[in-house]
Structure formats: structure tokens, C-alpha cells
mmCIF file of C-alpha atoms in Angstrom:
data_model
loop_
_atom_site.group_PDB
_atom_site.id
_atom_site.type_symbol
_atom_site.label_atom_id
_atom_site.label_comp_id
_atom_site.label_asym_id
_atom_site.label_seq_id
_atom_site.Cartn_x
_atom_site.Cartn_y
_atom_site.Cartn_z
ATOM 1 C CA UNK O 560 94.288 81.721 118.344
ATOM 2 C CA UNK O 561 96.775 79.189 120.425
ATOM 3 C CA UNK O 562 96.949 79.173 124.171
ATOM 4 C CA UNK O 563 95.115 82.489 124.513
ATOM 5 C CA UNK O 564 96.496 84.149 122.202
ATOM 6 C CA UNK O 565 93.350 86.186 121.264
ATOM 7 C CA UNK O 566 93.017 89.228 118.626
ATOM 8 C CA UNK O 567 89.674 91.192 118.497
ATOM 9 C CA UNK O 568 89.466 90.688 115.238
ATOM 10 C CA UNK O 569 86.355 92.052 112.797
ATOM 11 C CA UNK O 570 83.852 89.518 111.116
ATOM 12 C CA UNK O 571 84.688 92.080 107.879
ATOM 13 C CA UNK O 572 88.557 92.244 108.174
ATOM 14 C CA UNK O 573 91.030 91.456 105.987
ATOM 15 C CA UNK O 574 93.018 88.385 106.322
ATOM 16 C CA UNK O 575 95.863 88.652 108.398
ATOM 17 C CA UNK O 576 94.230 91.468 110.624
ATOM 18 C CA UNK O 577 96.601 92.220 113.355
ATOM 19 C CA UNK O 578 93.484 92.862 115.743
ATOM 20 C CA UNK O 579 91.948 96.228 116.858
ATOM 21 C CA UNK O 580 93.718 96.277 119.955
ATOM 22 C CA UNK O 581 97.398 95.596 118.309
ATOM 23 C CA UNK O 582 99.854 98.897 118.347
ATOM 24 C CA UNK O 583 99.373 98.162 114.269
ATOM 25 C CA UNK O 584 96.102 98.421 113.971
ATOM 26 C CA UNK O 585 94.823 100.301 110.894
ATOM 27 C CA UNK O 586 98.611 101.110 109.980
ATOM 28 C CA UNK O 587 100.005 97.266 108.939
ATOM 29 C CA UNK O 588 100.007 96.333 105.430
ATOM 30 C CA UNK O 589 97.418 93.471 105.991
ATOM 31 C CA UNK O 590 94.906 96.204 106.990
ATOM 32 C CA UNK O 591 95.310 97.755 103.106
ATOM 33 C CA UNK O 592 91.495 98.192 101.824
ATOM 34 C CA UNK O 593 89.916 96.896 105.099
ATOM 35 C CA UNK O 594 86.992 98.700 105.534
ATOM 36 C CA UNK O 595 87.606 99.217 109.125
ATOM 37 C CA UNK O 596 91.266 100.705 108.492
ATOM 38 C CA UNK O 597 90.045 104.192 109.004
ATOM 39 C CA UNK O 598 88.451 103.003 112.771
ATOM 40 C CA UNK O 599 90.887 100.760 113.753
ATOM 41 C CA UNK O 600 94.033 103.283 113.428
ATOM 42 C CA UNK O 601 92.162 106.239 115.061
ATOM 43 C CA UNK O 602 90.687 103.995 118.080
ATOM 44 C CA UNK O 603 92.106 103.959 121.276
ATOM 45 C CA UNK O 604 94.436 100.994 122.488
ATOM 46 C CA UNK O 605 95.404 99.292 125.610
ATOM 47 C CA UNK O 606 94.027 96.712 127.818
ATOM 48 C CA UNK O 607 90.140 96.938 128.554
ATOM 49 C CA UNK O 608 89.501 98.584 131.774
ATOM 50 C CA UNK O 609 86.057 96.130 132.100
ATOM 51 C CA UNK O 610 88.543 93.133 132.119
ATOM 52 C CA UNK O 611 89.473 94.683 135.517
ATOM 53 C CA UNK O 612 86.381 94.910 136.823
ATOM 54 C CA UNK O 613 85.377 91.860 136.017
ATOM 55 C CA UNK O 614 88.180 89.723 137.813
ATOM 56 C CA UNK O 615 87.379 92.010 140.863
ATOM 57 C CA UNK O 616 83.621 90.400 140.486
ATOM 58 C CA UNK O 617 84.670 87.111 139.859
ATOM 59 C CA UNK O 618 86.811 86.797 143.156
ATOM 60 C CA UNK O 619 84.111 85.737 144.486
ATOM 61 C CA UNK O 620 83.633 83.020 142.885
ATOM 62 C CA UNK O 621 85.632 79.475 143.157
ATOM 63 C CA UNK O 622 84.568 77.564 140.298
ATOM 64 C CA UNK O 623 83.532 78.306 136.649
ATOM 65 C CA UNK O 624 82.369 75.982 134.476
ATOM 66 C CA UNK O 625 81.650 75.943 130.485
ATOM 67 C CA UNK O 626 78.795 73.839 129.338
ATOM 68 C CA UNK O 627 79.289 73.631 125.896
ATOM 69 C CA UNK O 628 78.397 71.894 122.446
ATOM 70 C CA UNK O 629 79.117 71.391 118.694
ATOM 71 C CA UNK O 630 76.172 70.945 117.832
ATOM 72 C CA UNK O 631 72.498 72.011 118.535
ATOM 73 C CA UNK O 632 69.876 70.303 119.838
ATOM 74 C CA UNK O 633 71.838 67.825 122.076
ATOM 75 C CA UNK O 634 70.223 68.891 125.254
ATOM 76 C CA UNK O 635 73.262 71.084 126.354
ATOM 77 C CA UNK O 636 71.023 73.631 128.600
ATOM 78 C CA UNK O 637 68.359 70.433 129.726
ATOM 79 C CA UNK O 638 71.859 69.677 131.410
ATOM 80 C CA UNK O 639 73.728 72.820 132.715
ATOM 81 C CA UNK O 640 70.054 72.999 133.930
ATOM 82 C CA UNK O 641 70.309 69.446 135.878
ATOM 83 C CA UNK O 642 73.974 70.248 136.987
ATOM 84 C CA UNK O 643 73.037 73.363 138.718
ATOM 85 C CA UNK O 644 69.979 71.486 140.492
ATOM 86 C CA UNK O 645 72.617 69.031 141.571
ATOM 87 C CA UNK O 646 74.978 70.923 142.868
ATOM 88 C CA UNK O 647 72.628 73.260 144.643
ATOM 89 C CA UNK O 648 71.053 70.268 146.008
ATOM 90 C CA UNK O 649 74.969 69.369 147.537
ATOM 91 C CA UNK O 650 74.687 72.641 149.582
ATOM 92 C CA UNK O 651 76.750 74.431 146.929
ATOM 93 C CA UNK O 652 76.234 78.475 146.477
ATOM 94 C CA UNK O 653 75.599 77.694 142.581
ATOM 95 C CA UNK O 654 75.059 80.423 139.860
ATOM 96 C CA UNK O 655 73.802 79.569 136.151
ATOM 97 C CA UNK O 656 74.673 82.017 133.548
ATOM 98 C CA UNK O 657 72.729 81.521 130.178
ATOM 99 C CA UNK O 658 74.961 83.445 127.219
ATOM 100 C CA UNK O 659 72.288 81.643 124.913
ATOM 101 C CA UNK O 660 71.809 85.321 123.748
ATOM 102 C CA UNK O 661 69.524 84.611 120.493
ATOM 103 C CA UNK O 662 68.003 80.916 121.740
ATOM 104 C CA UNK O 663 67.823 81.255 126.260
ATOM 105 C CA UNK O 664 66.193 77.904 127.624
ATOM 106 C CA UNK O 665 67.540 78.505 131.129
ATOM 107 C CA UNK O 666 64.067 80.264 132.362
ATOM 108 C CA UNK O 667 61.803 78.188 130.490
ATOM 109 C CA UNK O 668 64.128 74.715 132.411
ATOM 110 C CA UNK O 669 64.479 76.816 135.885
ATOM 111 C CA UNK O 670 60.576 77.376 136.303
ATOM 112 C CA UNK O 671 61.203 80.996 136.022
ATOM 113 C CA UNK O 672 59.375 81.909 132.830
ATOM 114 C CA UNK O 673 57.973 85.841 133.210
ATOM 115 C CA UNK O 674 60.959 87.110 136.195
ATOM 116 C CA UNK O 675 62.411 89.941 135.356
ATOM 117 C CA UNK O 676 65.824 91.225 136.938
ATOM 118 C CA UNK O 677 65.985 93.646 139.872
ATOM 119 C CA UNK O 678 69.128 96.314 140.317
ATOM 120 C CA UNK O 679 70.391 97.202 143.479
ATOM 121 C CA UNK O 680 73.085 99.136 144.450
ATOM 122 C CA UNK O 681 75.544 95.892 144.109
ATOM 123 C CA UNK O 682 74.713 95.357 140.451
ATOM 124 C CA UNK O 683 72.115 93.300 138.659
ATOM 125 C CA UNK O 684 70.380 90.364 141.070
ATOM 126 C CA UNK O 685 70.130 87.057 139.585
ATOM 127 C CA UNK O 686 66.689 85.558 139.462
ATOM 128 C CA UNK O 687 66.933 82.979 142.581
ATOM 129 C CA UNK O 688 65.155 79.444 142.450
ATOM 130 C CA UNK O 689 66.132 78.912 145.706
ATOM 131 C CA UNK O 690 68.305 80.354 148.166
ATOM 132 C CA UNK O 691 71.543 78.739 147.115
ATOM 133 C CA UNK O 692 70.175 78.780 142.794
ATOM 134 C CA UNK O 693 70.709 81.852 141.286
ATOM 135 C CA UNK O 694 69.848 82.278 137.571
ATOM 136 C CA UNK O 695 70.724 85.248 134.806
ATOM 137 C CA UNK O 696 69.647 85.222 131.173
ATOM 138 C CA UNK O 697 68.451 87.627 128.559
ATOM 139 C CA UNK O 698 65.339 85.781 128.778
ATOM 140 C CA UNK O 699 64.484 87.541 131.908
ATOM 141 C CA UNK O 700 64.933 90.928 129.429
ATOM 142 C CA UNK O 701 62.712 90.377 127.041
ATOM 143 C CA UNK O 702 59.031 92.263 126.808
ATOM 144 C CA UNK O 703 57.294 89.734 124.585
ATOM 145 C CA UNK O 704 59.278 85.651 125.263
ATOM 146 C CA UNK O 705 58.452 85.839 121.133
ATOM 147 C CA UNK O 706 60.519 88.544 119.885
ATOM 148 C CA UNK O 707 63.554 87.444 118.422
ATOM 149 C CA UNK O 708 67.040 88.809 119.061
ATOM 150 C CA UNK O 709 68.364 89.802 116.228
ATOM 151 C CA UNK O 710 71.884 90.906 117.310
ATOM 152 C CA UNK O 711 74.986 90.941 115.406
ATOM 153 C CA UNK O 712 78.082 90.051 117.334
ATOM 154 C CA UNK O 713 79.357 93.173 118.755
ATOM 155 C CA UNK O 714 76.203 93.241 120.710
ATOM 156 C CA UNK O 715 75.880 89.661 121.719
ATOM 157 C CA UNK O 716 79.684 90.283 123.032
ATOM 158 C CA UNK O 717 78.793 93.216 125.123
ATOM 159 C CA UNK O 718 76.184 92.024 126.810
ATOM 160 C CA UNK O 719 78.014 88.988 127.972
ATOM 161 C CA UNK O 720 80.041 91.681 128.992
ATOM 162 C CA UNK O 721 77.743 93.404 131.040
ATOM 163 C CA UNK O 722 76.675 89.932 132.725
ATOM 164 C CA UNK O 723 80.040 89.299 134.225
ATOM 165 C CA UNK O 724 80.816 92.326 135.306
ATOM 166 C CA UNK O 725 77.563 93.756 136.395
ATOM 167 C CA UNK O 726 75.578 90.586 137.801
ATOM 168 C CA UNK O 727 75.990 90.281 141.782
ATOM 169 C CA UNK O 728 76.425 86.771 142.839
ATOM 170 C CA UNK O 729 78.002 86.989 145.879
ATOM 171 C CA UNK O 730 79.621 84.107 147.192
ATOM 172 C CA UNK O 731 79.598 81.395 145.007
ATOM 173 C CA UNK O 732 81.115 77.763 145.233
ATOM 174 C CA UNK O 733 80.034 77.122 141.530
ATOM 175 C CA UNK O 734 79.371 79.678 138.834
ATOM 176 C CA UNK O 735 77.733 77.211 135.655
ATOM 177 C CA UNK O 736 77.849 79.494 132.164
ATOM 178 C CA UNK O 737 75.724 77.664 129.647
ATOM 179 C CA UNK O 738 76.802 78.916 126.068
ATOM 180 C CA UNK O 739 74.877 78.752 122.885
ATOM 181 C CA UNK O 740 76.477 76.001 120.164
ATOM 182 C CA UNK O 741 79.231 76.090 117.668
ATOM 183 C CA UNK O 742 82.539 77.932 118.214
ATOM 184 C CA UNK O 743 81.458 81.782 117.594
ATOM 185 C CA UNK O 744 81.472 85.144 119.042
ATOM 186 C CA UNK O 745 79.627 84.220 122.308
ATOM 187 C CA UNK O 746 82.358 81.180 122.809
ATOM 188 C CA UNK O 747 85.474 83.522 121.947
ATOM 189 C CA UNK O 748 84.343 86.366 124.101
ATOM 190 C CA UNK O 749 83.500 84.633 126.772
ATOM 191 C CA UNK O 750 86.882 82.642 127.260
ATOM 192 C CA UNK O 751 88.182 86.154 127.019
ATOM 193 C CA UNK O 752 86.558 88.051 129.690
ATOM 194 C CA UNK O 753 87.345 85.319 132.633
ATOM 195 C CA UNK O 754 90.652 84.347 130.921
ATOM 196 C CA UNK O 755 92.687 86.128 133.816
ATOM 197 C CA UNK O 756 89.636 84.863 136.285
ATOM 198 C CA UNK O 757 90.580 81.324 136.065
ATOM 199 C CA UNK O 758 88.116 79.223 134.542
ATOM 200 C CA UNK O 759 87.949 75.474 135.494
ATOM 201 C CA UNK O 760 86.910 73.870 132.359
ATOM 202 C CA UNK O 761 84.200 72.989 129.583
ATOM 203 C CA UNK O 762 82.266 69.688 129.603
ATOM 204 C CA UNK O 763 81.070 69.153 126.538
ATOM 205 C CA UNK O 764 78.068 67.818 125.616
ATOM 206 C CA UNK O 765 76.685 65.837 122.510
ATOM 207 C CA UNK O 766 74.447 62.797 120.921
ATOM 208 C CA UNK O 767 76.231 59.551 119.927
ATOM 209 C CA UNK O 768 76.197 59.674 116.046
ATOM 210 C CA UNK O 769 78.360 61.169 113.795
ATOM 211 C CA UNK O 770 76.842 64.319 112.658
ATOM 212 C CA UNK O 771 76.961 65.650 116.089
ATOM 213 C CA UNK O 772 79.917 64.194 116.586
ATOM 214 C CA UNK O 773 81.641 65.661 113.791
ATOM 215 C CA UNK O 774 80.903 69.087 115.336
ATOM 216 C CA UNK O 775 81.472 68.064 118.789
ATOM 217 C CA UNK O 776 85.234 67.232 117.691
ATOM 218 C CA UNK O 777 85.166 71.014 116.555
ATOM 219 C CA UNK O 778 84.075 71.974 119.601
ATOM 220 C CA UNK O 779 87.006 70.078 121.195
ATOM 221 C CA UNK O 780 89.483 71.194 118.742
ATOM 222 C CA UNK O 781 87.916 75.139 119.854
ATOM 223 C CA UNK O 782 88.912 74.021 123.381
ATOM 224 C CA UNK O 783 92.811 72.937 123.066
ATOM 225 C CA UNK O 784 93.038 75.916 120.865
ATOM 226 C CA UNK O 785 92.155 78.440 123.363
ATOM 227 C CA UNK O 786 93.564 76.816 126.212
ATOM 228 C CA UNK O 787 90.352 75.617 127.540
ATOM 229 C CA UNK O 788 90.738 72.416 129.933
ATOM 230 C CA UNK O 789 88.237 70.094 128.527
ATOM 231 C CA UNK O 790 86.904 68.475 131.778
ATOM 232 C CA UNK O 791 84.879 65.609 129.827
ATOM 233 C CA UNK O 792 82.174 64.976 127.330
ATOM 234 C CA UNK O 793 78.591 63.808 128.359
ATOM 235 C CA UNK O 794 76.716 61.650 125.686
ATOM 236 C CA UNK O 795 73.439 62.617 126.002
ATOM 237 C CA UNK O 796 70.140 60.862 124.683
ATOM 238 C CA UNK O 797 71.923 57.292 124.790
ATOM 239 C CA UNK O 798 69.196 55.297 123.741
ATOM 240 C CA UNK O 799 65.711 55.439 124.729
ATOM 241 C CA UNK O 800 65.157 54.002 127.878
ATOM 242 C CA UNK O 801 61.647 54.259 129.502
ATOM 243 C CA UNK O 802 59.818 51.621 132.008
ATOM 244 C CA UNK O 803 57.906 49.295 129.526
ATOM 245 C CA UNK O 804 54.452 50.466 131.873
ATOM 246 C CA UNK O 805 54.838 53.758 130.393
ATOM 247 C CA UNK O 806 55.011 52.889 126.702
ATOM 248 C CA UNK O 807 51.974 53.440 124.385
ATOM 249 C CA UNK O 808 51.275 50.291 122.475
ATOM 250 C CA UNK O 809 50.165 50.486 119.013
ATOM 251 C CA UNK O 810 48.568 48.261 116.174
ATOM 252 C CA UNK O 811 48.538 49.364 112.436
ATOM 253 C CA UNK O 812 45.450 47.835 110.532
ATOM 254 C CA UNK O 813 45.121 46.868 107.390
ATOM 255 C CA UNK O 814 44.132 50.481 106.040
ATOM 256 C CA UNK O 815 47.252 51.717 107.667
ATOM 257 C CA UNK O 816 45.795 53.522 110.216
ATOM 258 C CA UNK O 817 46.885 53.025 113.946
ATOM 259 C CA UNK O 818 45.118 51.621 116.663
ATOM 260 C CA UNK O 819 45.786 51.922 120.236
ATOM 261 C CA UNK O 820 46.504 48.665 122.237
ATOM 262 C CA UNK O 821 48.109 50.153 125.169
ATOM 263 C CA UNK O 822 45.202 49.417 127.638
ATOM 264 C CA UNK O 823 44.753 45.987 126.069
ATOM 265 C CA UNK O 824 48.667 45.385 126.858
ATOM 266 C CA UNK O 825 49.148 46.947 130.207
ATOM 267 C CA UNK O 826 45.738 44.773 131.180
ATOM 268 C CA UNK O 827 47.276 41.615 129.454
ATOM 269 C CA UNK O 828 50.815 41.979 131.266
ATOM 270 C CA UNK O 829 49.318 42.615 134.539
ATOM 271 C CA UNK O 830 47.308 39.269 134.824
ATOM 272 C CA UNK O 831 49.830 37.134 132.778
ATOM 273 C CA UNK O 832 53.300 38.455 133.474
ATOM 274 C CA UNK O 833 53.119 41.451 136.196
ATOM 275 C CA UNK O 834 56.588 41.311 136.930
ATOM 276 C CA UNK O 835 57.128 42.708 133.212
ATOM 277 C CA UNK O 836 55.703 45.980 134.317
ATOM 278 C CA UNK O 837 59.072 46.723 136.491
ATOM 279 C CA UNK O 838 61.304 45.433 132.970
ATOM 280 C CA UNK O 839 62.925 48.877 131.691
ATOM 281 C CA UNK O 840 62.846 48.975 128.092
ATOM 282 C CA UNK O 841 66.051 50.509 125.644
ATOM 283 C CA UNK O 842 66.849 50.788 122.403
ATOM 284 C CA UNK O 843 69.159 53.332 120.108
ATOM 285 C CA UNK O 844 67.496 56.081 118.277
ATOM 286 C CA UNK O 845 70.880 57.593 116.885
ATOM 287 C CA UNK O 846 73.300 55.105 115.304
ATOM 288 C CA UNK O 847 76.223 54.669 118.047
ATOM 289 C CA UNK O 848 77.938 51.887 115.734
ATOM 290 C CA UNK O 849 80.695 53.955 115.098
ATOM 291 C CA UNK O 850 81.728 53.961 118.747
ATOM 292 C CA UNK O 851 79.806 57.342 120.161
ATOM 293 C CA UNK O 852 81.140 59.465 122.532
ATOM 294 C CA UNK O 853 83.367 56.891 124.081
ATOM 295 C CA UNK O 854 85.543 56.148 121.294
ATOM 296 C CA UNK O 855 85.802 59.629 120.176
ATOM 297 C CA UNK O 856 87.228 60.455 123.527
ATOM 298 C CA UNK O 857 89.919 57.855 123.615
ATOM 299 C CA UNK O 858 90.880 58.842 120.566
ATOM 300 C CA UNK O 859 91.105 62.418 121.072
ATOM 301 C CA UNK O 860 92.609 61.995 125.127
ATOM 302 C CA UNK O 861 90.179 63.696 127.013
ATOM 303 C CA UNK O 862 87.741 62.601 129.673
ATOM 304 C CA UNK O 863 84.461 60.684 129.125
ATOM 305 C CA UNK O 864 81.992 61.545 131.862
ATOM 306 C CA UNK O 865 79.466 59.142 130.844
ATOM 307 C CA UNK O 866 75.945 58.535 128.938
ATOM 308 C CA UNK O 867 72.378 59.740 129.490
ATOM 309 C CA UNK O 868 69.428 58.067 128.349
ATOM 310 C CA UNK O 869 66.968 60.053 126.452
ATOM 311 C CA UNK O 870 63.957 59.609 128.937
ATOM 312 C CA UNK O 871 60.897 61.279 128.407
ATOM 313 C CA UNK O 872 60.465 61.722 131.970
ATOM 314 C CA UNK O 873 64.013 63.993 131.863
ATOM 315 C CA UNK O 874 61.669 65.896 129.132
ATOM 316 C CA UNK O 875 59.175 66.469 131.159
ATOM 317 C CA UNK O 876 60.895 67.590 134.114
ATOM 318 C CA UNK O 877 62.849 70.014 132.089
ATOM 319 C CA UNK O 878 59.120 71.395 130.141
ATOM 320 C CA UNK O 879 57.685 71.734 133.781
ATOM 321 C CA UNK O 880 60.977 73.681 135.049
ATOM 322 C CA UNK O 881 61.829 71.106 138.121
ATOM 323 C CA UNK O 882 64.704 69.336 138.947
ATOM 324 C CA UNK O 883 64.926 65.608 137.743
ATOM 325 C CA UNK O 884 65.843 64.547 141.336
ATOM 326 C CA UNK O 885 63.080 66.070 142.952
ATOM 327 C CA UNK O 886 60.995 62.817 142.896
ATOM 328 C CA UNK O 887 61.318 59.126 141.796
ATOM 329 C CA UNK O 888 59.884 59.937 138.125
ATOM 330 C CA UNK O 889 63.298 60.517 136.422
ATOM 331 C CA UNK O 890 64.452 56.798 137.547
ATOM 332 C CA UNK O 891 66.182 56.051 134.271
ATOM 333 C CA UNK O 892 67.993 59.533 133.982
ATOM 334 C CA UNK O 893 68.286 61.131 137.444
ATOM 335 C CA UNK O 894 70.982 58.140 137.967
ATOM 336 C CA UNK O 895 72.924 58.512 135.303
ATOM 337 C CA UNK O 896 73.570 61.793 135.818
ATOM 338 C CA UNK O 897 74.181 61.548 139.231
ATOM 339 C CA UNK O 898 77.048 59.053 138.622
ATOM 340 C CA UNK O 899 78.232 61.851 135.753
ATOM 341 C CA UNK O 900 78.609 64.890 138.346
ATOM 342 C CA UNK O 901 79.995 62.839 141.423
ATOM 343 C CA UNK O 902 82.577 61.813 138.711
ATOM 344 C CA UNK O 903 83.333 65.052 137.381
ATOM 345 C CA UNK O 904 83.297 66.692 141.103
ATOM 346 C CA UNK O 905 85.368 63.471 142.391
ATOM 347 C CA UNK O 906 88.033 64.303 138.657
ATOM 348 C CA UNK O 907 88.426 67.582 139.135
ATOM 349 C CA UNK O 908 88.754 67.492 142.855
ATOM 350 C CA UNK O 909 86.025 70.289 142.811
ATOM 351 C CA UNK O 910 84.587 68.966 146.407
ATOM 352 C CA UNK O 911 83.824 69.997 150.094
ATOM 353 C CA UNK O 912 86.838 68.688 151.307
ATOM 354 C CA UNK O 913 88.969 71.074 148.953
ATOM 355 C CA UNK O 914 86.660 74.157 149.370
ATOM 356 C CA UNK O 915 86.610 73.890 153.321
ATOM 357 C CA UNK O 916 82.721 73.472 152.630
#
């Protein structure tokens, strides 16, 4: 698929499928043996009528952005969670879409674990963390949070579906649509549905060593292929970076077992070396050596947005469903990604001044 070019194309078909919507669908020699030959000639064709009604929903809304990721695990929703704090905290009308179908965080990171969603005459109603925070995820659709969807992708697809063109947001400056990882169904479809919508871009987020890395270029590569502006890439859990007062200390004896010393330390520090307890401590957990995010970047042309510690405090905030700059605890993380969005917003142009806010 190049530039948009898409083709709704079977997992099952044969290679070279022209695509079920194509005039030569079932009847081309490519679709020879395809199991969905029989279907695919007698269906009807043409554009989708839902496309329409989705463009009509999303003209009311100025700005959509992907969060997306090559690889799971990289804390992808902890931030499209963060960003949507952020920019709600700006004054922004802010919507965040979890298409997460068979793995949604978004509740569980917004506080909102157990809301279900209410119907009114407009459509669906997002679940609202605050006036200006509206949130929509299958999560909120599930009896038991344990069950596990077990969906193929026709499904998956049509429920996306049903999110953007049933969902009422109203007026919103920022629609956020965190997306599950890889470069699947979910990714394809939902490029699709808000291609003639005008989407804004993807930031893409990953760790800094290779193995995520090696995805995330995927992920990239996904991007350029289906004409998706990639606004820049956010390496997340950049080290470990924590206040050396909120360390555990330990001691290993002899027998190998591990002895606590943090009481011992903190005590020791306090009456020999106070100043210490303000010293912020770092050091890498993945292997960056390589160059991270940064390098990968610069050699592939495309924005870097920046780095985020991996701060337990970030982990906290996100288990506990609050916003990391709610308070002072985040001090290690709530800055760095505060100097990530004003760059994106300041990039992009995506501000006040342009929307007349």
C-alpha cells in the first residue's frame, strides 16, 4: 500500500488479490482458488457509506493524533495517557480513543476502571475525567475486566468502526487515538476510516535498544508507506532516574541472601552528607550504545521529540490513574515530558494562536 493506496484485502487471499472492493473482485485471475472467490464476486461494491458518516463526525474535530509503536511494552498508552492530561490541562477540548481492542490500558491509566458507556440520542458518550477529558475504550464494554477478547480482525475493524462514527465528542481541539502495537489490522483500518478526515500525524513511541528499535523502524517504514506524517519519536524509559532518597539499599551476605540497609543509609546520609538526599540518581537499564532513538531518527529523517526517564513515580501515577503533573512526585518525568509536548505543539504549529483558542 503506497500513499493510501489501500485494498481490503483478506488475511486468507491469494497473492495478488485485487481487494474486495476492486470492480475485479472474485473475477481476476489472481483470485483463481481463493477461497473467498465465490464472496468477493457476488458482494456489493462501491465506496463505504460509513466513510461518510464518519467525516461528517469528525468535523468536529481539529486535530487527530496517532500514538503508536513497534513494539510492546514501551509504555505507548502510559503516554497517550500523559499527553491527553497535558493537553487537557492547556484548556484543550481533548478526546482519547483506545483501539487497544484485545490489550485496553486507557481505563485502568484514566482512573476510570468499572464506567461503562451511556447512549444518547447523539451517539455513544465518552467516559469524561473531567470536563474537557473525554475517554472511549472497549474496556468500558466488558462484563468481567478478565475476559479476554478473542476477536479476529474483521471484528476488531468494525468496532473501530463503530467508535468513529458512533462516539459523540463534540467539539474537540485534540482527538488522541492510542493504537495497539505492530503494523496490523487495527493500524490499517484505522488510517483508513479518517484518511479523507485529515489526520495530523503519529508520534511514535519506543525504548532505546535495538530490539525495540528494530520494530520501531517497522513501525516507521508502516508510516511513509501509508502516507502517515510521522510527527516524531519519543524514547521512553531512558535510563532510570529516581531521587537517591527514594532508593532501597541492599546488602547481600555471605549466604547470599539480601539484607536491607536502606534505613541504615538514608540515616547515615542525613547526618554525614544531607545534601546527597536532593542528588538524582541515573543509570541505563536498556543498552543505548548503539545510538537509541536519536540516531535512528537522523538516520531515517524524521523528528526526535525527546527522552523519558523510566521513573517509578511515572509508574505509579499511571497504576493509581492520575496525571503525572498533578503534584511534585513525578519530578524526574513530568519535565521531560513537558518539554516533549510543548515541542511537538510548538513543531506542528498545533497551538492557541492557530486554533483562535
Amino acid at each position: 500500500m503506497e500513499n493510501g493506496d489501500y485494498k481490503d484485502v483478506p488475511e486468507n487471499a491469494n497473492e495478488h488479490c485485487p481487494g474486495t472492493q476492486s470492480e475485479s473482485a472474485g473475477k481476476s485471475d489472481a483470485c483463481k482458488g481463493c477461497p473467498n472467490q465465490e464472496a468477493c464476486a457476488t458482494a456489493p461494491k462501491g465506496p463505504d457509506p460509513d466513510l461518510v458518516t464518519i467525516v461528517e463526525r469528525m468535523a468536529t474535530v481539529k486535530h487527530k493524533i496517532l500514538v503508536l509503536s513497534g513494539k510492546g511494552g514501551v509504555g505507548k498508552s502510559t503516554f497517550s495517557a500523559q499527553l491527553s492530561y497535558a493537553l487537557a490541562a492547556m484548556d484543550f477540548q481533548v478526546g482519547l480513543l483506545d483501539i487497544d481492542i484485545c490489550g485496553p490500558s486507557i481505563p485502568k491509566m484514566l482512573g476510570l476502571e468499572g464506567q461503562e458507556i451511556h447512549q444518547s440520542n447523539l451517539g455513544w458518550s465518552p467516559v469524561y475525567v473531567e470536563s474537557n477529558l473525554g475517554v472511549m475504550s472497549i474496556g468500558f464494554m466488558l462484563p468481567n475486566p478478565d475476559e479476554a477478547v478473542i476477536w479476529r480482525g474483521p471484528r476488531k475493524n468494525g468496532l473501530i468502526k463503530q467508535f468513529l462514527k458512533d462516539v459523540y465528542w463534540g467539539e474537540l481541539d485534540f482527538l488522541v487515538i492510542d493504537a495497539p502495537p505492530g503494523t496490523s489490522d487495527e493500524h490499517i483500518s484505522i488510517v483508513q476510516f479518517l484518511q479523507a478526515t485529515g489526520i495530523d500525524g503519529a508520534i511514535v513511541v519506543t525504548t532505546p535498544q535495538q530490539v525495540s528499535l528494530i520494530d520501531v523502524r517497522k513501525e516507521v517504514s508502516f508510516c511513509k508507506k501509508v502516507g502517515l506524517k510521522v510527527l516524531g519519536v519519543v524514547e521512553n524509559m531512558s535510563g532510570l532516574c529516581q531521587p537517591l532518597s527514594e532508593f532501597r539499599f541492599m546488602r547481600t551476605t555471605e549466604t547470599g541472601e539480601q539484607k536491607d540497609m536502606t534505613e541504615w543509609i538514608l540515616s547515615y546520609m542525613k547526618g554525614k552528607a544531607p545534601e546527597m538526599l536532593d542528588v538524582v540518581a541515573y543509570t541505563e537499564i536498556f543498552d543505548s550504545s548503539a545510538g537509541g532513538a536519536g540516531r535512528m531518527c537522523s538516520e531515517m529523517g524524521i523528528p526526535f521529540l525527546g527522552k523519558v526517564p523510566l521513573d517509578p513515580q511515572l509508574c505509579q501515577a499511571a497504576e493509581e490513574g492520575r496525571s503525572c503533573f498533578s503534584d511534585e512526585k513525578c519530578r524526574v518525568s513530568a519535565p521531560a515530558l513537558k518539554m516533549i509536548i510543548d515541542k511537538l505543539l510548538a513543531q506542528q504549529m498545533i497551538s492557541r494562536i492557530e486554533d483562535g483558542a
